[in-house]
Structure formats: C-alpha cells, structure tokens
Short mmCIF file of C-alpha atoms and ligand atoms in Angstrom, two decimals:
data_model
loop_
_atom_site.label_atom_id
_atom_site.label_comp_id
_atom_site.label_asym_id
_atom_site.label_seq_id
_atom_site.Cartn_x
_atom_site.Cartn_y
_atom_site.Cartn_z
CA MET A 1 -104.72 -149.92 -89.23
CA LEU A 2 -101.35 -148.19 -89.08
CA PRO A 3 -101.10 -145.08 -86.89
CA ALA A 4 -101.35 -141.84 -88.91
CA GLY A 5 -97.65 -141.09 -88.55
CA GLU A 6 -96.67 -144.48 -89.94
CA ARG A 7 -98.92 -144.05 -92.97
CA ARG A 8 -97.40 -140.67 -93.70
CA ILE A 9 -93.87 -142.00 -93.20
CA GLU A 10 -94.60 -144.75 -95.78
CA ARG A 11 -95.75 -142.14 -98.29
CA LEU A 12 -92.63 -140.07 -97.61
CA ALA A 13 -90.39 -143.18 -97.92
CA ASP A 14 -91.88 -143.85 -101.36
CA ALA A 15 -91.35 -140.26 -102.44
CA LEU A 16 -87.72 -140.41 -101.28
CA CYS A 17 -87.22 -143.55 -103.28
CA GLU A 18 -88.55 -141.83 -106.38
CA ARG A 19 -86.28 -138.84 -105.65
CA GLY A 20 -83.24 -141.09 -105.46
CA VAL A 21 -82.10 -140.17 -101.95
CA GLY A 22 -81.30 -142.71 -99.23
CA CYS A 23 -82.93 -140.81 -96.39
CA LEU A 24 -84.33 -137.45 -95.34
CA LEU A 25 -83.53 -135.45 -92.24
CA VAL A 26 -86.81 -133.95 -91.15
CA SER A 27 -86.02 -130.89 -89.03
CA ALA A 28 -88.87 -128.38 -89.25
CA PRO A 29 -91.03 -128.79 -86.11
CA ALA A 30 -94.35 -128.84 -88.05
CA ASN A 31 -93.04 -131.62 -90.30
CA VAL A 32 -91.66 -133.59 -87.33
CA ARG A 33 -95.04 -133.30 -85.60
CA TYR A 34 -96.91 -134.35 -88.75
CA LEU A 35 -94.83 -137.50 -89.15
CA THR A 36 -94.19 -138.53 -85.57
CA GLY A 37 -96.77 -136.83 -83.38
CA TYR A 38 -93.97 -135.18 -81.40
CA THR A 39 -94.90 -131.71 -80.12
CA GLY A 40 -91.72 -130.72 -78.28
CA THR A 41 -89.33 -128.07 -79.56
CA ASN A 42 -86.17 -130.11 -80.07
CA GLY A 43 -86.74 -133.14 -82.25
CA LEU A 44 -85.49 -134.51 -85.55
CA ALA A 45 -86.56 -137.54 -87.59
CA VAL A 46 -84.48 -139.46 -90.13
CA ILE A 47 -86.69 -141.29 -92.58
CA ALA A 48 -85.13 -143.88 -94.91
CA ALA A 49 -86.33 -144.32 -98.52
CA SER A 50 -88.58 -147.31 -99.09
CA ASP A 51 -85.88 -149.12 -101.09
CA SER A 52 -83.42 -148.80 -98.19
CA ASP A 53 -83.21 -151.19 -95.28
CA ALA A 54 -81.78 -148.52 -92.98
CA GLU A 55 -83.71 -147.93 -89.78
CA ARG A 56 -85.84 -144.88 -89.11
CA LEU A 57 -84.69 -142.61 -86.32
CA PHE A 58 -86.15 -140.03 -84.00
CA LEU A 59 -83.69 -137.86 -82.05
CA THR A 60 -84.32 -135.56 -79.14
CA ASP A 61 -82.57 -134.52 -75.94
CA PHE A 62 -83.08 -135.88 -72.42
CA ARG A 63 -85.71 -133.25 -71.46
CA TYR A 64 -88.12 -134.85 -73.94
CA GLU A 65 -87.37 -138.55 -73.33
CA THR A 66 -90.74 -139.35 -71.77
CA GLN A 67 -92.67 -137.12 -74.11
CA ALA A 68 -91.03 -138.78 -77.12
CA GLU A 69 -91.75 -142.22 -75.71
CA GLN A 70 -95.42 -141.36 -75.42
CA GLN A 71 -95.92 -139.36 -78.65
CA VAL A 72 -93.48 -140.97 -81.10
CA GLY A 73 -94.10 -144.37 -79.53
CA ALA A 74 -97.83 -144.03 -80.34
CA HIS A 75 -97.72 -142.28 -83.72
CA ALA A 76 -94.51 -143.50 -85.29
CA PRO A 77 -93.38 -146.67 -83.43
CA SER A 78 -91.14 -147.71 -86.31
CA CYS A 79 -88.76 -144.85 -85.46
CA ARG A 80 -86.00 -145.89 -83.08
CA ARG A 81 -85.75 -143.21 -80.39
CA GLU A 82 -82.34 -141.84 -79.67
CA ILE A 83 -81.40 -139.34 -76.92
CA ALA A 84 -78.65 -137.02 -78.09
CA THR A 85 -76.77 -133.98 -76.86
CA GLY A 86 -75.97 -130.82 -78.78
CA ASP A 87 -77.18 -130.18 -82.31
CA LEU A 88 -79.49 -133.00 -83.38
CA ALA A 89 -78.58 -132.63 -87.08
CA GLU A 90 -74.95 -133.16 -86.16
CA ALA A 91 -75.88 -136.13 -83.95
CA ALA A 92 -77.89 -137.64 -86.79
CA GLY A 93 -74.94 -137.11 -89.12
CA LYS A 94 -72.66 -139.03 -86.74
CA LEU A 95 -75.14 -141.92 -86.57
CA LEU A 96 -75.56 -142.08 -90.35
CA ALA A 97 -71.78 -141.90 -90.83
CA GLN A 98 -71.51 -145.29 -89.12
CA GLY A 99 -73.47 -146.84 -91.99
CA GLN A 100 -73.08 -146.96 -95.77
CA ALA A 101 -72.36 -143.74 -97.65
CA GLN A 102 -75.54 -142.42 -99.24
CA ARG A 103 -77.35 -139.37 -100.56
CA VAL A 104 -78.87 -137.62 -97.53
CA GLY A 105 -81.78 -135.25 -98.08
CA PHE A 106 -82.19 -132.17 -95.88
CA ASP A 107 -84.69 -129.32 -95.66
CA GLU A 108 -82.88 -126.24 -96.97
CA GLN A 109 -85.90 -124.10 -96.01
CA ASP A 110 -85.37 -125.02 -92.36
CA LEU A 111 -81.78 -126.09 -91.63
CA SER A 112 -79.47 -123.10 -91.01
CA VAL A 113 -76.18 -122.77 -92.84
CA ALA A 114 -74.34 -123.40 -89.51
CA ARG A 115 -76.28 -126.63 -88.86
CA HIS A 116 -75.78 -127.74 -92.47
CA GLU A 117 -72.03 -127.30 -92.01
CA ARG A 118 -71.96 -129.32 -88.79
CA LEU A 119 -74.02 -132.05 -90.48
CA ALA A 120 -71.70 -132.16 -93.50
CA THR A 121 -68.64 -132.43 -91.25
CA ALA A 122 -70.25 -135.23 -89.20
CA LEU A 123 -71.13 -137.18 -92.34
CA GLY A 124 -67.76 -136.85 -94.02
CA GLU A 125 -66.95 -136.47 -97.68
CA SER A 126 -68.34 -139.78 -98.96
CA PHE A 127 -71.90 -138.62 -98.22
CA GLU A 128 -73.77 -136.24 -100.53
CA LEU A 129 -76.22 -133.74 -99.06
CA VAL A 130 -79.24 -133.09 -101.26
CA PRO A 131 -81.70 -130.22 -100.77
CA CYS A 132 -85.18 -131.81 -100.44
CA GLY A 133 -87.17 -128.94 -98.85
CA GLY A 134 -90.90 -129.07 -99.43
CA MET A 135 -91.27 -132.87 -99.64
CA VAL A 136 -93.15 -133.27 -96.35
CA GLN A 137 -95.01 -129.99 -96.99
CA ARG A 138 -96.35 -131.47 -100.26
CA LEU A 139 -97.63 -134.55 -98.39
CA ARG A 140 -99.30 -132.25 -95.87
CA GLU A 141 -101.25 -130.45 -98.55
CA VAL A 142 -103.68 -133.36 -98.95
CA LYS A 143 -105.56 -133.78 -95.69
CA GLU A 144 -106.90 -137.10 -94.45
CA GLU A 145 -110.46 -137.15 -93.20
CA ASP A 146 -109.37 -137.01 -89.57
CA GLU A 147 -107.30 -133.90 -90.34
CA GLN A 148 -110.25 -132.30 -92.12
CA ARG A 149 -112.38 -132.98 -89.05
CA ARG A 150 -109.83 -131.38 -86.77
CA ILE A 151 -109.58 -128.28 -88.94
CA ALA A 152 -113.40 -128.01 -88.98
CA ALA A 153 -113.47 -128.35 -85.21
CA ALA A 154 -110.88 -125.60 -84.83
CA ALA A 155 -112.98 -123.37 -87.14
CA GLU A 156 -116.09 -124.08 -85.17
CA LEU A 157 -114.40 -123.22 -81.87
CA ALA A 158 -113.05 -119.95 -83.32
CA ASP A 159 -116.46 -119.05 -84.74
CA ARG A 160 -118.09 -119.67 -81.35
CA ALA A 161 -115.49 -117.50 -79.57
CA LEU A 162 -116.12 -114.56 -81.92
CA VAL A 163 -119.92 -114.84 -81.58
CA GLU A 164 -119.55 -114.60 -77.81
CA ILE A 165 -117.18 -111.63 -78.02
CA LEU A 166 -119.50 -109.76 -80.43
CA GLU A 167 -122.31 -110.11 -77.92
CA GLY A 168 -120.38 -107.51 -75.86
CA GLY A 169 -120.55 -105.11 -78.83
CA LEU A 170 -117.84 -103.34 -80.85
CA ILE A 171 -118.46 -99.59 -80.60
CA GLY A 172 -116.30 -97.94 -77.90
CA ARG A 173 -114.14 -101.02 -77.24
CA THR A 174 -110.55 -100.84 -78.39
CA GLU A 175 -109.19 -103.04 -81.15
CA ARG A 176 -106.67 -104.51 -78.70
CA GLU A 177 -109.38 -105.22 -76.13
CA ILE A 178 -111.36 -107.20 -78.70
CA ALA A 179 -108.27 -109.11 -79.88
CA ILE A 180 -107.26 -110.06 -76.37
CA ALA A 181 -110.79 -111.04 -75.36
CA LEU A 182 -111.09 -113.17 -78.50
CA GLU A 183 -107.82 -114.98 -77.87
CA THR A 184 -108.61 -115.56 -74.24
CA ARG A 185 -112.06 -116.88 -75.15
CA MET A 186 -110.56 -119.35 -77.66
CA ARG A 187 -108.21 -120.68 -75.01
CA THR A 188 -111.03 -120.97 -72.49
CA LEU A 189 -113.03 -122.97 -74.99
CA GLY A 190 -110.16 -125.42 -75.29
CA ALA A 191 -107.85 -124.15 -78.04
CA GLU A 192 -104.08 -124.60 -77.69
CA GLY A 193 -103.84 -120.92 -78.60
CA PRO A 194 -104.48 -118.54 -81.50
CA SER A 195 -103.08 -119.77 -84.84
CA PHE A 196 -101.63 -116.30 -85.46
CA PRO A 197 -101.93 -112.90 -83.67
CA SER A 198 -105.51 -111.83 -84.23
CA ILE A 199 -106.17 -108.82 -86.44
CA VAL A 200 -108.82 -106.34 -85.35
CA ALA A 201 -108.74 -103.22 -87.54
CA SER A 202 -111.35 -100.51 -87.76
CA GLY A 203 -111.87 -97.56 -90.05
CA ALA A 204 -108.88 -96.49 -92.17
CA HIS A 205 -106.67 -98.89 -90.19
CA GLY A 206 -108.54 -101.68 -91.94
CA ALA A 207 -106.77 -100.67 -95.16
CA LEU A 208 -103.64 -102.37 -93.80
CA PRO A 209 -104.10 -106.06 -94.68
CA HIS A 210 -101.90 -107.15 -91.72
CA ALA A 211 -102.89 -104.40 -89.32
CA GLN A 212 -101.95 -104.70 -85.64
CA PRO A 213 -104.74 -104.04 -83.17
CA ARG A 214 -104.40 -100.59 -81.62
CA ASP A 215 -105.40 -98.98 -78.34
CA HIS A 216 -108.01 -97.17 -80.35
CA ALA A 217 -111.72 -97.21 -79.55
CA ILE A 218 -113.84 -98.47 -82.45
CA GLU A 219 -115.94 -95.64 -83.80
CA ARG A 220 -119.55 -95.77 -84.87
CA GLY A 221 -120.06 -95.91 -88.61
CA THR A 222 -116.75 -97.66 -89.43
CA LEU A 223 -116.01 -101.10 -90.79
CA VAL A 224 -114.14 -103.51 -88.52
CA THR A 225 -112.07 -106.34 -90.04
CA ILE A 226 -111.43 -109.29 -87.73
CA ASP A 227 -109.02 -111.99 -88.91
CA TRP A 228 -108.56 -114.74 -86.34
CA GLY A 229 -108.10 -118.43 -85.86
CA CYS A 230 -107.08 -121.03 -83.30
CA VAL A 231 -105.07 -124.21 -82.95
CA LEU A 232 -107.02 -127.22 -81.74
CA ASP A 233 -105.63 -130.73 -81.61
CA GLY A 234 -102.59 -129.63 -83.61
CA TYR A 235 -104.58 -128.09 -86.45
CA CYS A 236 -105.17 -124.45 -87.36
CA SER A 237 -108.17 -122.44 -88.45
CA ASP A 238 -108.23 -119.14 -90.25
CA CYS A 239 -111.19 -116.86 -90.95
CA THR A 240 -111.97 -113.17 -91.61
CA ARG A 241 -115.19 -111.26 -91.21
CA THR A 242 -115.76 -107.54 -91.67
CA TYR A 243 -118.56 -105.97 -89.61
CA GLY A 244 -120.17 -102.58 -89.48
CA ALA A 245 -119.79 -100.83 -86.13
CA GLY A 246 -123.38 -99.62 -86.19
CA ALA A 247 -124.86 -98.42 -89.46
CA VAL A 248 -122.34 -97.77 -92.22
CA SER A 249 -122.51 -95.58 -95.36
CA ASP A 250 -123.49 -96.67 -98.84
CA HIS A 251 -119.88 -96.35 -99.91
CA HIS A 252 -118.83 -98.86 -97.21
CA ARG A 253 -121.66 -101.16 -98.20
CA GLU A 254 -120.71 -100.99 -101.88
CA ILE A 255 -117.15 -102.09 -101.23
CA TYR A 256 -118.35 -104.79 -98.89
CA GLU A 257 -120.76 -106.20 -101.52
CA LEU A 258 -117.99 -106.14 -104.10
CA VAL A 259 -115.61 -108.14 -101.91
CA LEU A 260 -118.39 -110.58 -101.04
CA ALA A 261 -119.18 -111.08 -104.75
CA ALA A 262 -115.52 -111.83 -105.41
CA GLN A 263 -115.37 -114.18 -102.43
CA LEU A 264 -118.40 -116.11 -103.68
CA ALA A 265 -116.91 -116.29 -107.17
CA GLY A 266 -113.72 -117.68 -105.61
CA LEU A 267 -115.70 -120.30 -103.67
CA ARG A 268 -117.59 -121.32 -106.81
CA ALA A 269 -114.32 -121.72 -108.66
CA ILE A 270 -112.87 -124.15 -106.15
CA ALA A 271 -112.70 -127.57 -107.78
CA PRO A 272 -110.23 -130.45 -107.95
CA GLY A 273 -108.13 -130.14 -111.11
CA ARG A 274 -108.32 -126.37 -111.29
CA SER A 275 -105.11 -124.57 -110.36
CA GLY A 276 -104.82 -122.07 -107.54
CA LYS A 277 -103.87 -119.49 -110.10
CA GLU A 278 -107.08 -120.02 -112.04
CA VAL A 279 -109.23 -119.76 -108.88
CA ASP A 280 -107.42 -116.55 -107.95
CA ALA A 281 -108.06 -115.09 -111.41
CA LEU A 282 -111.79 -115.91 -111.29
CA ALA A 283 -112.25 -114.05 -107.99
CA ARG A 284 -109.88 -111.25 -108.92
CA GLU A 285 -111.69 -110.44 -112.15
CA VAL A 286 -114.80 -109.44 -110.15
CA ILE A 287 -112.77 -106.81 -108.26
CA GLU A 288 -110.92 -105.74 -111.41
CA ALA A 289 -114.17 -105.27 -113.35
CA ALA A 290 -115.30 -102.81 -110.67
CA GLY A 291 -112.06 -100.84 -111.06
CA TYR A 292 -110.46 -101.86 -107.78
CA GLY A 293 -107.98 -104.41 -109.09
CA GLU A 294 -105.04 -102.34 -107.81
CA ARG A 295 -106.52 -102.35 -104.34
CA PHE A 296 -106.47 -106.14 -104.00
CA GLY A 297 -102.75 -106.62 -103.64
CA HIS A 298 -102.43 -110.06 -102.09
CA GLY A 299 -103.16 -113.61 -103.12
CA LEU A 300 -106.64 -115.11 -102.89
CA GLY A 301 -105.77 -117.82 -100.43
CA HIS A 302 -103.47 -120.42 -98.93
CA GLY A 303 -103.52 -123.93 -97.50
CA VAL A 304 -104.19 -124.40 -93.80
CA GLY A 305 -103.28 -127.41 -91.68
CA VAL A 306 -100.57 -128.05 -89.08
CA GLU A 307 -99.46 -124.56 -90.00
CA VAL A 308 -101.75 -121.64 -90.68
CA HIS A 309 -99.96 -120.78 -93.94
CA GLU A 310 -99.00 -123.77 -96.07
CA GLY A 311 -99.57 -125.06 -99.57
CA PRO A 312 -101.28 -124.96 -101.93
CA ARG A 313 -101.33 -121.24 -102.80
CA LEU A 314 -104.16 -119.52 -104.55
CA SER A 315 -102.40 -116.56 -106.10
CA LYS A 316 -101.51 -114.64 -109.19
CA THR A 317 -97.81 -115.49 -108.84
CA ALA A 318 -97.93 -119.06 -107.41
CA GLY A 319 -100.30 -121.98 -107.49
CA GLU A 320 -99.64 -123.68 -110.83
CA ASP A 321 -100.51 -127.13 -109.52
CA PRO A 322 -104.10 -128.40 -109.81
CA LEU A 323 -106.08 -128.44 -106.56
CA GLN A 324 -106.62 -131.93 -105.18
CA VAL A 325 -109.41 -133.52 -103.20
CA GLY A 326 -108.41 -133.13 -99.55
CA ASN A 327 -106.75 -129.73 -99.90
CA VAL A 328 -107.92 -127.26 -97.31
CA VAL A 329 -107.56 -123.64 -98.42
CA THR A 330 -108.76 -120.17 -97.62
CA VAL A 331 -110.61 -117.90 -100.02
CA GLU A 332 -109.95 -114.36 -98.87
CA PRO A 333 -110.20 -111.47 -101.27
CA GLY A 334 -109.96 -107.93 -99.94
CA VAL A 335 -110.19 -104.34 -101.07
CA TYR A 336 -108.03 -101.80 -99.24
CA LEU A 337 -108.52 -98.06 -99.73
CA PRO A 338 -105.70 -96.19 -97.91
CA GLY A 339 -106.94 -93.51 -95.56
CA ASP A 340 -110.51 -94.73 -95.98
CA LEU A 341 -111.39 -98.35 -95.28
CA GLY A 342 -110.61 -102.02 -95.76
CA VAL A 343 -112.78 -105.07 -96.33
CA ARG A 344 -111.68 -108.70 -96.32
CA ILE A 345 -113.89 -111.80 -96.17
CA GLU A 346 -112.22 -115.16 -95.64
CA ASP A 347 -113.61 -118.67 -95.50
CA LEU A 348 -111.86 -121.94 -94.88
CA VAL A 349 -112.75 -124.56 -97.46
CA VAL A 350 -112.22 -128.25 -97.97
CA VAL A 351 -111.74 -129.24 -101.64
CA GLY A 352 -114.13 -132.14 -102.09
CA GLU A 353 -114.96 -134.49 -104.91
CA ALA A 354 -118.32 -132.81 -105.40
CA GLY A 355 -117.06 -129.28 -104.87
CA PRO A 356 -116.03 -127.02 -102.01
CA ARG A 357 -117.15 -127.68 -98.44
CA VAL A 358 -116.99 -124.44 -96.47
CA VAL A 359 -116.17 -124.96 -92.79
CA SER A 360 -116.39 -121.28 -91.74
CA LEU A 361 -120.01 -120.99 -90.76
CA LEU A 362 -120.53 -117.37 -89.63
CA ALA A 363 -122.92 -115.36 -91.85
CA LYS A 364 -121.43 -113.16 -94.57
CA ASP A 365 -124.20 -110.66 -95.20
CA LEU A 366 -123.00 -107.31 -93.92
CA THR A 367 -123.84 -107.37 -90.23
CA GLU A 368 -123.99 -104.24 -88.13
CA VAL A 369 -122.87 -104.72 -84.57
CA SER A 370 -123.54 -101.98 -82.05
ZN1 ZN B 401 -106.91 -114.99 -92.03
ZN1 ZN B 402 -105.64 -116.55 -94.38
#
C-alpha cells in the first residue's frame, strides 16, 4: 500500500489536472505536513498535475535536511528533496523556470504578496501564476480511517486530562490556574500541546465566546465554560463543556438545558448529503424558538483535523456543500447573555454512513463540580 502522503498527492495531482494547472506550490505548513509528513517550519512542496511528467519536489533549508529525509522520505518518497537557501517559493520558481513554461498554481491564502512577487520574477513572463488556494484544504476535509482514529485518540486524551483536573474542584481556583493545569496535564499525558489556548470562563465572563482565562477565582453558583483540545500525532481535538461551580440557579439550568437541546438537535441533523447550513439551521431553530436566537451569534461548527479550524463549516453564512462521509466536525451551539452568563456545549463528531459518531465522551447532563 502507498504511504498516506503518496495517496493524498495522487488525489491532488488528479484535481490539478482537472483544474488545468501544471503544478501547485504547496506552502501552508499544515498542507505541507498533510501531503509529505514534514513537521518543520520551513518547507514547500511542488506537486505536478497527473497529466504532467514533471517531477515532484520538496524544498527546505539545510537545518531540516535530516528531518526531511526521515519524514518526507517515509511519507512522500516520490518527492525529490532539494536543499535551498532564502525564500523557498523563489527557489522553487527558479527550478521550475528551467523547465517548460506552464500554469503554476499557488495558495493565495498563504503566500504573501512579497513572496508572490519574488516567485513571479523567478519564473519569468512565460509562466502564468494561478490562485489555487483551498485545493489541499478540500482534500483534508474527508478524513481517512487512520485520521479519524487519531482525532478520536486526541479527544480521548483531552477528555482524560479534564476529568483529572476537575477532581481538584473548580470553586476558588482561578480560571488561569485551571487552564494552565489542563494544558500541562495534556502534555504530560503525551499530547504535542493544546490545539488552541484553552478557554476557562466563569460567571458573566462566560458570555464572551472567546474569553481569555482570568486571574479570577471561580465563584460558587456560577457556570464555568471550558473549551479545550490537544494535538496528538499531528491531529487536533476540540470540545466544550459547561459545568456548575456547585449548585446553580434555575435560570442557569434553563439556559443550559436549552443549549443542550439545540446541541442534540444539531447532532441528530448530521448526515452525509445534508449541508452544513441545514444542520446549523436545525440546531439554531431550537434556540430561536425559545427567544434567544440573537444570543447565539456564531456558527454551529467547523471541521477539525490537522488544524483545529478547517472545513467544512456548519454555519448560517457558509457551508453550502453537502457533508460527506469522513468529515469530522464540531457541533457547538451557545447562548451568551452579557453581564449574566454563557453556556456552550461542543462535541466532535465523525460523519459516518449510518449517522454521526460522537468522539467526545464526557457526559453532557449539567454536572455540578464543587
Ligand atoms: Zn472548541
Ligand atoms: Zn470548536
């Protein structure tokens, strides 16, 4: 069987052929890693379309020679490795300029204007540069089984870390203390690191969807939103739970139950063939019917993989494409009442043939932690 990188490169080469470009410069680190296994910071791949007989290239600088030999050599052995100096896009341009003039795809979402200019100069006027951003990202949206397993393993590790941290209680500890302890615990358990800065937000601070943990002791009777995840084996997890710090009021409970009902409706709606927009609408209508539509101001979810935020989107404004078997997405409705409280509940879900497979395994009934 071909290494994973080679299989993905073949799929990309076919897509490039369909698109009518001769090759693609892959510059975004997550895309380079996905195709070649390379985890260093300075690397660039040039993938030729399947109807081209041009060679595939991987460029890096001398600091990463051995690492590239090991990683690219194992995952994408068809790429000839080249050690370059200076800007790798410029170096790739110089190499391509030695061959036949062609249409060269680049990632306009990643390559800076300055690098694009150097690339264009190196290639010369007979080459045409074609924006092809998103092509590798679209391949990444459908996860192979091995990728699904890695995401589930990351989710399991993150779950375990939180369970251990909660054993130490919430009341009286600061938000920052919890966030740091959680991130340290995930690393100790084997994670490469957190997949994004952990959110721990209590009381009215929870009404900020992207709240930063404060040096503020968590008070009894408040809700605490914890949004966290880790990177394991190159793959991210993402999950949110909202807990009661001790017993909470009926008002808190009512909002919690509403968000949970919307979250469950979102999960039920996940199915191959249904668009992200439709899934978003089915969860959102639960919150709207209760009169809190205005207080759920973000999308329902996003894809998770090599990056913690990727396609497909589940949202009111994006997500036209039908979900596919192998997508891994979050379902994370929230209700945010400024000056009062916030609740968000987020699961990570694999879109399966027979329906959603939830990989976030922590309970979702409102749990009161002392
Ligand atoms: Zn999250
Ligand atoms: Zn998320």
